[in-house]
Coordinates of C-alpha atoms in Angstrom, one line a residue:
M12 CA 60.6 -16.1 -5.3
K13 CA 62.0 -19.4 -3.6
A14 CA 62.8 -17.4 -0.5
N15 CA 59.4 -16.1 -0.2
Y16 CA 57.8 -19.4 -0.5
L17 CA 60.1 -20.7 2.4
W18 CA 58.9 -17.9 4.5
M19 CA 55.2 -18.8 3.7
L20 CA 56.1 -22.5 4.7
L21 CA 57.6 -21.3 8.0
F22 CA 54.8 -19.0 8.7
T23 CA 52.2 -21.5 8.3
I24 CA 54.1 -24.2 10.4
A25 CA 54.4 -21.5 13.2
G26 CA 50.9 -21.0 13.0
L27 CA 50.1 -24.6 13.6
F28 CA 51.6 -24.5 17.1
N29 CA 49.1 -21.9 17.8
T30 CA 45.8 -23.8 17.2
S31 CA 44.2 -26.8 18.8
A32 CA 42.1 -27.4 15.8
Q33 CA 41.9 -30.9 14.3
H34 CA 40.4 -29.8 11.0
K35 CA 41.5 -27.5 8.1
M36 CA 39.4 -24.5 8.0
E37 CA 38.9 -22.0 5.0
D38 CA 42.1 -20.5 3.5
L39 CA 41.0 -17.0 3.8
N40 CA 42.8 -13.8 2.8
R41 CA 43.2 -11.0 5.1
G42 CA 39.7 -9.6 4.6
L43 CA 41.5 -6.1 4.2
V44 CA 39.1 -3.0 4.1
A45 CA 39.8 0.7 3.9
I46 CA 37.0 3.0 4.8
R47 CA 36.7 6.8 4.6
T48 CA 35.5 7.8 7.9
N49 CA 35.6 11.5 7.4
P50 CA 37.5 13.8 4.9
K51 CA 40.6 13.6 6.7
E52 CA 40.8 9.8 7.8
V53 CA 40.7 6.3 6.6
Y54 CA 40.0 3.2 8.8
V55 CA 42.0 0.2 7.8
A56 CA 41.3 -3.5 9.1
W57 CA 42.1 -7.1 8.6
R58 CA 41.9 -10.4 9.7
L59 CA 44.0 -12.4 12.3
L60 CA 44.0 -16.1 10.9
E61 CA 44.0 -19.3 12.6
S62 CA 47.3 -20.1 11.0
D63 CA 48.9 -17.0 12.3
S64 CA 51.7 -17.2 14.7
K65 CA 50.9 -15.7 18.1
N66 CA 54.0 -13.6 17.5
V67 CA 52.8 -12.2 14.2
S68 CA 52.6 -8.3 13.9
F69 CA 51.6 -6.1 10.9
N70 CA 52.7 -3.3 8.7
V71 CA 50.3 -1.0 7.0
Y72 CA 51.0 0.4 3.5
R73 CA 49.3 3.3 1.6
D74 CA 50.3 3.4 -2.0
G75 CA 53.5 1.3 -1.2
V76 CA 54.4 3.7 1.6
L77 CA 54.8 2.2 5.1
L78 CA 52.5 4.2 7.6
N79 CA 53.3 2.6 11.1
N80 CA 56.4 3.4 13.2
Q81 CA 56.4 -0.2 14.7
P82 CA 54.7 -3.3 13.5
I83 CA 51.1 -3.4 15.0
K84 CA 50.6 -6.4 17.4
Q85 CA 47.9 -5.2 19.8
S86 CA 45.1 -5.1 17.2
T87 CA 44.2 -5.8 13.5
N88 CA 43.2 -2.3 12.4
F89 CA 44.8 1.2 12.0
L90 CA 43.6 4.8 11.5
D91 CA 45.3 6.7 8.8
A92 CA 45.3 10.4 8.8
T93 CA 45.1 11.2 5.2
I94 CA 42.9 13.1 2.7
K95 CA 44.1 10.7 -0.3
N96 CA 41.8 8.0 -1.6
A97 CA 44.6 5.4 -2.2
T98 CA 45.4 1.9 -2.4
Y99 CA 46.0 0.1 1.0
Q100 CA 47.9 -3.2 1.6
I101 CA 49.2 -5.0 5.0
K102 CA 52.1 -7.2 5.4
A103 CA 52.7 -9.9 8.0
V104 CA 55.8 -9.5 10.3
L105 CA 57.5 -12.4 11.8
D106 CA 60.9 -12.3 13.5
N107 CA 61.3 -8.6 12.2
K108 CA 60.7 -9.9 8.6
E109 CA 57.8 -9.2 6.3
V110 CA 56.7 -12.6 5.3
L111 CA 53.4 -12.4 3.5
A112 CA 51.5 -9.5 1.8
S113 CA 47.7 -9.1 1.7
E114 CA 45.7 -8.2 -1.2
K115 CA 45.5 -4.4 -2.2
V116 CA 42.3 -2.6 -1.7
K117 CA 40.8 0.6 -2.6
V118 CA 38.9 2.9 -0.1
W119 CA 35.2 2.7 0.5
Q120 CA 33.6 6.0 0.4
Q121 CA 31.0 4.9 3.1
N122 CA 30.6 2.2 5.8
Y123 CA 29.2 -0.5 3.7
L124 CA 29.9 -2.6 0.6
E125 CA 27.0 -2.4 -2.1
I126 CA 26.7 -5.6 -4.2
P127 CA 24.4 -4.9 -7.3
L128 CA 21.6 -7.7 -7.8
Q129 CA 19.8 -9.0 -10.8
I130 CA 16.3 -9.4 -9.7
P131 CA 14.4 -12.4 -11.4
Q132 CA 11.5 -11.7 -13.6
G133 CA 8.1 -12.1 -11.7
G134 CA 5.1 -14.3 -12.8
T135 CA 1.8 -15.3 -12.4
T136 CA 0.5 -18.6 -10.5
P137 CA -2.1 -20.9 -12.0
D138 CA -4.8 -19.3 -10.0
G139 CA -4.1 -16.1 -11.5
V140 CA -2.0 -14.4 -8.6
S141 CA 1.0 -12.2 -9.8
Y142 CA 4.1 -12.0 -7.9
T143 CA 7.6 -10.5 -7.8
Y144 CA 10.7 -11.1 -6.2
T145 CA 12.5 -10.3 -2.9
A146 CA 16.1 -10.8 -2.0
N147 CA 16.0 -13.0 1.1
D148 CA 18.5 -15.0 3.1
A149 CA 22.0 -15.1 2.1
S150 CA 25.4 -17.2 3.0
V151 CA 28.9 -17.1 2.0
G152 CA 31.5 -19.4 0.7
D153 CA 34.9 -19.1 -1.3
L154 CA 33.4 -20.7 -4.4
D155 CA 36.6 -20.3 -6.5
G156 CA 39.5 -20.7 -4.1
D157 CA 41.0 -17.4 -4.2
G158 CA 40.5 -16.7 -0.3
Q159 CA 37.7 -14.3 -0.9
Y160 CA 34.1 -15.1 -0.1
E161 CA 31.4 -14.9 -2.6
V162 CA 27.7 -14.4 -1.6
I163 CA 24.9 -16.9 -2.3
L164 CA 21.5 -15.4 -2.1
K165 CA 18.0 -16.9 -2.1
W166 CA 15.2 -15.1 -4.1
N167 CA 11.8 -15.4 -2.5
P168 CA 8.6 -14.6 -4.5
T169 CA 6.2 -12.2 -2.8
N170 CA 3.6 -15.1 -2.5
A171 CA 5.9 -17.4 -0.5
K172 CA 3.9 -19.3 2.1
D173 CA 4.3 -20.6 5.5
N174 CA 3.7 -24.3 5.4
S175 CA 0.5 -23.9 7.4
H176 CA -0.9 -21.9 4.6
E177 CA -2.3 -23.1 1.3
G178 CA -1.6 -21.4 -2.1
Y179 CA 0.7 -21.5 -4.9
T180 CA 4.0 -19.8 -5.0
G181 CA 6.5 -18.7 -7.5
N182 CA 9.8 -20.5 -8.1
V183 CA 12.6 -20.2 -5.8
Y184 CA 16.0 -18.9 -7.1
I185 CA 19.4 -19.3 -5.7
D186 CA 22.2 -17.0 -7.2
A187 CA 26.0 -16.7 -6.5
Y188 CA 27.5 -13.3 -6.8
T189 CA 31.0 -12.0 -6.4
M190 CA 31.6 -9.0 -4.0
T191 CA 31.6 -6.7 -7.0
G192 CA 28.2 -7.9 -8.1
K193 CA 29.0 -10.4 -10.9
L194 CA 26.5 -12.9 -11.2
K195 CA 28.2 -16.3 -11.3
W196 CA 25.3 -18.4 -11.7
R197 CA 21.4 -18.9 -11.0
V198 CA 19.8 -22.0 -9.9
D199 CA 16.0 -22.4 -10.6
L200 CA 14.4 -24.7 -8.1
G201 CA 11.3 -25.1 -10.2
I202 CA 7.6 -25.4 -9.8
N203 CA 8.1 -28.7 -7.5
I204 CA 9.9 -26.8 -4.6
R205 CA 7.4 -24.5 -2.8
A206 CA 8.7 -21.1 -1.5
G207 CA 8.7 -20.4 2.4
A208 CA 11.0 -20.3 5.3
H209 CA 10.7 -24.0 6.0
Y210 CA 11.2 -25.6 2.5
T211 CA 14.7 -24.5 1.3
Q212 CA 17.6 -24.8 3.4
F213 CA 20.6 -24.1 1.4
M214 CA 24.0 -25.2 2.5
V215 CA 27.2 -23.6 1.3
Y216 CA 30.6 -24.9 2.4
D217 CA 33.6 -26.7 1.0
L218 CA 32.2 -30.2 1.5
D219 CA 35.0 -32.2 -0.3
G220 CA 38.2 -30.3 0.8
D221 CA 39.2 -29.0 -2.5
G222 CA 39.4 -25.4 -1.3
K223 CA 36.2 -24.4 -3.2
A224 CA 32.8 -24.3 -1.6
E225 CA 29.9 -26.2 -2.9
M226 CA 26.0 -25.5 -2.5
A227 CA 23.5 -28.1 -1.5
C228 CA 19.8 -28.1 -1.2
K229 CA 16.6 -30.1 -1.7
T230 CA 15.7 -30.2 -5.4
A231 CA 13.0 -31.8 -7.5
D232 CA 11.9 -32.8 -10.9
G233 CA 12.2 -29.7 -13.0
T234 CA 15.1 -28.0 -11.0
K235 CA 17.4 -26.0 -13.4
D236 CA 21.1 -25.9 -12.3
G237 CA 23.4 -23.0 -13.1
L238 CA 24.3 -24.3 -16.8
G239 CA 20.5 -24.7 -17.7
N240 CA 20.5 -28.5 -17.2
I241 CA 17.3 -30.0 -15.8
I242 CA 17.4 -32.4 -12.9
G243 CA 15.0 -35.3 -13.0
E244 CA 12.1 -35.0 -15.4
T245 CA 11.3 -31.7 -17.1
N246 CA 7.5 -31.4 -17.5
K247 CA 6.5 -32.9 -14.1
D248 CA 3.9 -30.6 -12.2
Y249 CA 3.1 -32.1 -8.7
R250 CA 1.2 -29.2 -7.2
N251 CA -2.3 -30.0 -6.1
K252 CA -5.3 -27.7 -6.5
V253 CA -4.3 -25.6 -3.4
G254 CA -0.5 -25.3 -4.3
R255 CA 0.7 -27.9 -2.0
I256 CA 3.2 -30.6 -3.2
T257 CA 2.5 -33.9 -1.5
Q258 CA 3.7 -36.2 -4.0
G259 CA 6.5 -36.7 -6.7
S260 CA 9.9 -37.3 -6.6
E261 CA 12.4 -35.3 -4.0
Y262 CA 16.1 -35.1 -4.4
L263 CA 19.2 -33.8 -2.6
T264 CA 21.7 -32.0 -4.9
V265 CA 25.2 -30.7 -4.5
F266 CA 26.0 -27.9 -7.0
D267 CA 29.5 -26.8 -8.1
G268 CA 30.4 -23.6 -6.4
E269 CA 32.1 -22.0 -9.6
T270 CA 29.6 -22.9 -12.0
G271 CA 26.3 -24.0 -10.3
K272 CA 26.4 -27.2 -12.3
A273 CA 24.7 -30.1 -10.6
I274 CA 27.4 -32.5 -9.5
S275 CA 25.6 -35.1 -7.5
T276 CA 22.0 -35.9 -7.1
T277 CA 20.3 -38.5 -5.0
D278 CA 16.9 -39.2 -3.3
Y279 CA 16.3 -36.9 -0.5
L280 CA 16.2 -38.9 2.9
P281 CA 13.7 -39.6 4.3
A282 CA 10.9 -39.7 1.5
R283 CA 7.8 -38.0 2.7
G284 CA 5.9 -41.3 2.9
D285 CA 2.5 -41.3 4.8
L286 CA 1.8 -37.6 5.3
E287 CA -0.2 -38.4 8.7
A288 CA 3.0 -40.0 10.1
W289 CA 4.4 -36.5 10.4
G290 CA 1.6 -35.1 12.4
D291 CA -1.2 -33.8 9.8
T292 CA -2.9 -35.1 6.5
Y293 CA -2.6 -32.0 4.3
G294 CA 1.3 -31.6 4.0
N295 CA 2.2 -29.0 6.7
R296 CA 4.4 -30.8 9.2
V297 CA 6.0 -33.1 6.5
D298 CA 7.6 -30.3 4.8
R299 CA 9.3 -29.0 7.8
F300 CA 13.1 -29.0 6.8
L301 CA 16.3 -28.0 8.6
G302 CA 20.0 -28.5 7.6
G303 CA 23.6 -27.9 8.4
V304 CA 27.2 -28.9 8.1
A305 CA 29.1 -30.8 10.8
Y306 CA 32.5 -32.2 11.4
L307 CA 31.1 -35.5 12.6
D308 CA 34.6 -37.3 12.6
G309 CA 36.5 -34.2 13.7
Q310 CA 38.3 -33.8 10.5
H311 CA 36.0 -33.6 7.5
P312 CA 32.7 -31.9 7.0
S313 CA 29.4 -33.9 6.4
L314 CA 26.2 -32.4 5.1
V315 CA 23.2 -32.9 7.6
M316 CA 19.9 -32.8 6.0
C317 CA 16.6 -33.1 8.1
R318 CA 12.9 -33.5 8.1
G319 CA 10.3 -33.1 10.7
Y320 CA 10.3 -31.9 14.4
Y321 CA 6.6 -31.7 15.6
T322 CA 6.4 -35.5 15.7
R323 CA 8.7 -37.9 13.7
T324 CA 12.2 -36.4 13.1
V325 CA 14.7 -37.9 10.8
I326 CA 18.2 -36.5 10.4
A327 CA 20.5 -37.9 7.7
A328 CA 24.3 -37.3 7.5
W329 CA 26.0 -37.3 4.1
D330 CA 29.7 -37.1 3.0
F331 CA 30.7 -35.7 -0.3
K332 CA 33.5 -37.5 -1.9
D333 CA 34.8 -37.8 -5.4
G334 CA 31.9 -36.0 -6.7
Q335 CA 29.3 -38.4 -5.1
L336 CA 27.0 -38.1 -2.1
L337 CA 27.6 -41.1 0.3
K338 CA 25.2 -41.7 3.1
R339 CA 27.1 -41.7 6.5
W340 CA 24.2 -42.5 8.9
V341 CA 20.3 -41.8 9.4
F342 CA 18.7 -41.0 12.8
D343 CA 15.0 -41.8 12.7
T344 CA 12.6 -41.3 15.8
D345 CA 10.5 -44.1 14.3
D346 CA 13.4 -46.5 15.1
K347 CA 12.6 -48.0 18.4
V348 CA 15.6 -47.1 20.2
N349 CA 14.9 -43.5 19.2
Q350 CA 11.3 -43.0 20.0
E351 CA 11.6 -40.8 23.2
Y352 CA 13.3 -38.3 20.9
A353 CA 10.2 -37.6 18.8
G354 CA 8.7 -34.1 18.8
Q355 CA 11.5 -32.5 20.3
G356 CA 12.9 -30.3 17.4
N357 CA 12.8 -26.6 16.7
H358 CA 12.5 -24.3 13.8
S359 CA 16.3 -24.1 13.6
L360 CA 19.3 -26.2 14.9
S361 CA 22.7 -25.8 16.1
I362 CA 26.2 -27.6 15.4
A363 CA 28.6 -27.9 18.3
D364 CA 31.0 -30.3 19.9
V365 CA 29.3 -30.6 23.3
D366 CA 31.1 -33.5 24.6
E367 CA 34.6 -32.2 23.7
D368 CA 35.6 -35.0 21.9
G369 CA 36.7 -33.1 18.8
K370 CA 33.6 -34.2 16.9
D371 CA 30.4 -32.3 16.3
E372 CA 27.0 -33.0 17.5
I373 CA 23.6 -31.7 16.2
I374 CA 21.5 -29.8 18.9
Y375 CA 18.1 -30.2 17.6
G376 CA 15.9 -28.3 19.9
S377 CA 15.3 -30.1 23.1
M378 CA 17.4 -33.2 21.9
T379 CA 21.0 -33.7 20.9
V380 CA 22.3 -36.3 18.4
D381 CA 25.9 -37.6 19.0
N382 CA 28.4 -37.3 16.0
D383 CA 27.8 -41.2 15.3
G384 CA 24.1 -40.8 14.5
T385 CA 22.9 -42.0 18.0
G386 CA 20.7 -40.1 20.4
L387 CA 22.9 -38.5 23.1
Y388 CA 20.1 -37.1 25.2
T389 CA 16.5 -35.5 25.2
T390 CA 15.0 -33.3 27.6
G391 CA 11.5 -34.3 26.6
L392 CA 10.4 -30.6 26.9
G393 CA 9.3 -30.5 23.2
H394 CA 9.2 -27.9 20.5
G395 CA 10.4 -24.4 20.6
D396 CA 11.5 -21.7 18.2
A397 CA 14.9 -20.1 19.3
L398 CA 17.9 -22.1 20.3
H399 CA 21.2 -20.6 21.6
V400 CA 24.4 -22.7 22.1
S401 CA 27.7 -21.4 23.4
D402 CA 29.9 -21.2 26.6
F403 CA 27.5 -18.8 28.3
D404 CA 28.9 -19.4 31.7
P405 CA 32.5 -19.1 31.8
N406 CA 32.8 -20.5 35.3
R407 CA 31.0 -23.7 34.5
P408 CA 32.8 -26.3 32.2
G409 CA 31.4 -26.9 28.8
L410 CA 28.7 -25.3 26.7
E411 CA 25.3 -24.4 27.6
V412 CA 21.9 -24.1 25.8
F413 CA 19.2 -21.5 26.2
M414 CA 15.8 -22.3 24.8
P415 CA 12.4 -20.9 25.2
H416 CA 9.3 -23.5 24.8
E417 CA 6.1 -23.4 23.1
N418 CA 4.2 -26.1 25.1
K419 CA 2.6 -23.3 27.5
K420 CA 4.2 -24.6 30.6
D421 CA 7.9 -24.9 30.5
G422 CA 8.8 -21.4 29.7
V423 CA 12.6 -21.2 29.4
T424 CA 15.3 -23.6 30.0
F425 CA 19.2 -23.2 30.5
R426 CA 20.8 -26.6 30.3
S427 CA 24.1 -28.5 30.0
A428 CA 24.8 -29.0 26.3
R429 CA 26.7 -32.1 27.1
T430 CA 24.2 -34.0 29.2
G431 CA 20.7 -32.1 28.9
E432 CA 20.8 -31.4 32.6
I433 CA 18.4 -28.6 33.4
I434 CA 20.6 -25.9 35.1
W435 CA 17.6 -23.5 35.7
Q436 CA 14.3 -23.1 34.5
H437 CA 11.4 -20.4 34.7
K438 CA 8.2 -21.8 33.8
K439 CA 5.6 -19.7 32.2
N440 CA 1.9 -20.9 30.9
I441 CA 2.3 -19.2 27.6
D442 CA 3.6 -20.0 24.1
V443 CA 7.3 -18.6 24.7
G444 CA 8.1 -17.9 20.9
R445 CA 11.1 -15.9 21.1
G446 CA 14.1 -15.7 23.4
L447 CA 17.6 -14.3 23.3
A448 CA 21.1 -14.8 25.0
A449 CA 24.0 -12.2 25.0
D450 CA 26.4 -10.5 27.3
I451 CA 24.9 -7.2 27.7
D452 CA 25.6 -6.3 31.0
S453 CA 29.2 -5.9 32.2
T454 CA 28.3 -6.0 35.8
H455 CA 27.6 -9.8 35.8
L456 CA 30.1 -12.3 34.4
G457 CA 28.7 -14.5 31.7
A458 CA 25.8 -13.9 29.3
E459 CA 22.2 -12.6 30.0
F460 CA 19.0 -14.3 28.9
W461 CA 15.5 -13.2 28.2
A462 CA 12.3 -14.1 26.6
M463 CA 8.8 -12.8 25.6
G464 CA 6.4 -13.0 28.3
D465 CA 7.6 -10.3 30.6
M466 CA 9.9 -13.0 32.6
G467 CA 12.7 -10.3 32.9
V468 CA 16.4 -10.6 32.2
Y469 CA 18.4 -13.4 33.8
N470 CA 21.9 -13.8 34.7
V471 CA 23.8 -17.2 34.5
K472 CA 22.4 -18.2 37.7
G473 CA 18.7 -17.7 36.6
K474 CA 18.5 -14.6 38.7
V475 CA 16.5 -11.5 37.6
V476 CA 19.0 -8.6 36.9
D477 CA 16.5 -6.4 35.0
S478 CA 12.6 -6.5 35.0
K479 CA 12.4 -4.7 31.6
I480 CA 13.5 -6.7 28.4
P481 CA 15.4 -5.4 25.6
S482 CA 14.7 -6.4 21.8
I483 CA 14.4 -10.3 21.2
N484 CA 15.9 -10.8 17.9
F485 CA 19.6 -11.0 16.8
A486 CA 22.8 -10.2 18.8
I487 CA 25.9 -8.8 17.1
W488 CA 29.5 -7.9 18.2
W489 CA 29.5 -4.4 16.8
D490 CA 31.5 -2.0 18.8
N491 CA 35.0 -2.3 20.5
D492 CA 33.8 -3.8 23.8
L493 CA 33.4 -7.4 24.4
Q494 CA 29.9 -7.3 25.0
R495 CA 27.2 -8.0 22.3
E496 CA 24.8 -5.4 20.9
L497 CA 21.3 -6.1 19.8
L498 CA 20.3 -6.2 16.1
D499 CA 16.5 -5.9 15.4
G500 CA 15.2 -5.1 11.8
T501 CA 17.6 -2.5 10.4
T502 CA 18.7 -1.1 13.7
I503 CA 21.5 -1.9 16.2
S504 CA 21.0 -0.9 19.8
K505 CA 23.2 -1.0 23.0
Y506 CA 21.6 -2.2 26.1
G507 CA 20.9 0.8 28.4
I508 CA 21.8 3.3 25.8
G509 CA 19.4 2.7 22.8
T510 CA 20.0 2.9 19.0
I511 CA 23.3 3.3 17.8
F512 CA 23.1 2.4 14.2
T513 CA 20.4 2.3 11.6
A514 CA 20.8 0.9 7.8
E515 CA 19.2 3.8 5.9
N516 CA 17.0 2.6 2.7
C517 CA 17.4 -1.1 3.6
S518 CA 14.8 -3.8 4.7
S519 CA 14.9 -6.8 6.9
N520 CA 13.6 -10.2 5.9
N521 CA 11.0 -12.9 6.8
G522 CA 8.2 -10.6 8.0
T523 CA 7.8 -10.2 11.8
K524 CA 11.1 -12.3 12.2
A525 CA 12.9 -9.1 10.9
T526 CA 16.0 -10.7 10.3
P527 CA 19.2 -9.6 8.0
S528 CA 20.2 -11.5 4.9
L529 CA 23.2 -12.6 6.9
Q530 CA 25.2 -11.7 10.0
A531 CA 28.7 -12.9 10.0
D532 CA 32.3 -11.8 10.5
L533 CA 33.0 -11.0 6.9
F534 CA 35.8 -8.5 6.7
G535 CA 38.1 -6.5 8.8
D536 CA 39.0 -7.5 12.4
W537 CA 37.0 -9.9 15.0
R538 CA 33.9 -7.9 14.8
E539 CA 30.7 -8.9 12.8
E540 CA 29.3 -7.4 9.7
V541 CA 25.7 -7.4 8.7
M542 CA 24.1 -7.8 5.4
F543 CA 20.8 -6.3 4.4
R544 CA 18.9 -5.9 1.1
T545 CA 18.1 -2.3 -0.1
S546 CA 14.4 -1.7 0.2
D547 CA 14.0 -1.9 -3.8
N548 CA 15.9 -5.2 -3.8
S549 CA 18.5 -4.0 -6.2
A550 CA 21.4 -4.7 -4.1
L551 CA 22.9 -6.1 -0.9
R552 CA 24.7 -4.0 1.6
I553 CA 27.2 -5.2 4.1
Y554 CA 27.7 -2.7 6.9
I555 CA 30.8 -2.7 8.9
N556 CA 31.7 -0.8 12.1
S557 CA 34.6 1.6 11.2
D558 CA 35.4 2.4 14.7
V559 CA 38.8 1.4 15.9
S560 CA 39.0 -1.8 18.0
T561 CA 41.9 -2.0 20.5
R562 CA 41.5 -5.9 20.6
R563 CA 43.1 -8.7 18.7
L564 CA 41.1 -11.7 18.2
T565 CA 41.3 -14.6 15.5
T566 CA 38.5 -14.1 12.9
L567 CA 35.3 -15.7 14.0
M568 CA 35.0 -17.4 10.8
H569 CA 38.0 -19.5 11.9
N570 CA 36.2 -20.9 15.0
R571 CA 34.5 -24.2 13.8
Q572 CA 31.3 -23.8 15.7
Y573 CA 30.7 -20.1 14.5
R574 CA 31.6 -21.0 11.1
M575 CA 28.9 -23.9 11.1
A576 CA 26.4 -21.5 12.3
I577 CA 26.9 -19.2 9.4
V578 CA 26.3 -22.2 7.3
W579 CA 23.0 -22.9 9.1
Q580 CA 22.0 -19.4 9.7
N581 CA 19.4 -19.4 6.8
V582 CA 17.5 -22.4 8.2
G583 CA 14.0 -22.1 9.3
Y584 CA 13.8 -19.1 11.8
N585 CA 17.2 -17.5 11.4
Q586 CA 19.2 -17.4 14.7
P587 CA 22.4 -15.5 15.5
P588 CA 25.8 -17.3 15.4
W589 CA 27.8 -18.4 18.3
P590 CA 31.3 -19.5 18.9
S591 CA 32.5 -22.2 20.9
F592 CA 34.0 -20.2 23.5
Y593 CA 33.0 -17.4 26.0
L594 CA 33.3 -14.0 24.2
G595 CA 32.1 -11.3 26.4
Y596 CA 33.1 -9.1 29.5
G597 CA 35.7 -10.7 31.7
M598 CA 37.2 -13.1 29.1
D599 CA 40.6 -11.5 29.4
S600 CA 41.1 -12.8 32.9
L601 CA 39.7 -16.3 32.2
D602 CA 42.6 -17.7 30.2
K603 CA 40.0 -18.4 27.4
T604 CA 40.8 -15.9 24.7
T605 CA 41.8 -18.4 22.2
I606 CA 39.1 -19.1 19.5
N607 CA 41.1 -21.8 17.9
K608 CA 38.9 -24.8 19.1

């Protein structure tokens, strides 16, 4: 036993020399999966971790019997020719010795994991409208510290409203499930939290560094935690005659990931104050919320909760220490020094280290706020919907931002994430509501870009490479090549080929946005999985591509920018996640294959 612990220590130390990270990422297990692909074959895949030595290789076992002739080093998957439905395990190999064994897993009989759900009971609003519940956005976190993710799911009532619409809504619920479908807890946000895409941004991450994730979100009087405890006053009802909530207490609460217990509650910053200061008098723009988690000091995660983007914008950063929320800083466009930053936000945000100082910034639409809470820059081009941040042009230093604009003049822009300098722009006198970036064409190094409005597909130089645009929704690393496929609704397509996958008997979320519950690198090798609700809302399904990959990359969940993107993916109008490095055609020749940044 002591010898095994020594090997574990040496293995971890060796891995430290293979990473430039200044922070500690999640202590994940191997994410091992075994999937029956046909009557005679089983696909086996596992994670390469940030802590792994570059010299690590792997052995694959079926019911304790070694399957591979030589340790596997060129990939993190294996195809086993067998008719048996057995138990699989992998063991890491370092210096010709097996040093760490993975969890043992059984064979899936299909290319998805199904997680049973417990649908909340519907109800009737004060104006007599009946509603039921639909499984909506999801996130993941290791709630109990065992190295395996749990799923945190938001339930939306069928009468959820966009902020621009009046009307009562049912309560919002947030559940935590194990991967086997055990309900760990349910939080009822109560009647004083309205349901809709812009109201509840739930952040799931290990905020205090104890190895177990918490969940944080905006709460109100009457919110019930996972143990049945009431936050604030029990019987307050702040809904007005049209179902809006424009008065009453507003809180920010951190919930324990294991039990759902409310650990720390404080006043939400900023308070709503004068409604008109946010852009209208009836409560639409005041209730536009965003959120995220960022490593503002480069080493510890901070909770970032926001309000407003059409006019006034306030971003509040919080640290969670010793069970308490501690204010770190507040950025407010009402402050004189920040007034030029007003009205620059999107329906989503991104978290990334844009100036390469090891600390995260908040990319908030057309502006970026530095890690210390001061404005870094604003382009002044105003509001938009979509926002994509990554190293899209590998021949150009640093990260870039691709963004469509809704001001009916500025079209789309491609800018430096560090300085805000516009690299190229294509103007269009329409509201450009959607835009997407992805490396879809192997004849051009770097990503391609397109948006609604028949402007075409652009390369990193802003030149049109195709007059016909593909779908404009999510992009996903699904098959074996380094290019990204296109996810729209419940189908995945490949540029120039067409549909290559459809999730049968499943539905997408958020109306015309047609987004999945979650897209992330959840299991197996470096490629991404996608989570949908079944059409009857009885279960979630996590789909995985069981085609063999010949590439070996660290799990994307150990890239900080990508992991933070999974945290904020449920925010506002959901956007696909991006890592901090170029992942696409030609990356092998760029000496940029490490994702440990």
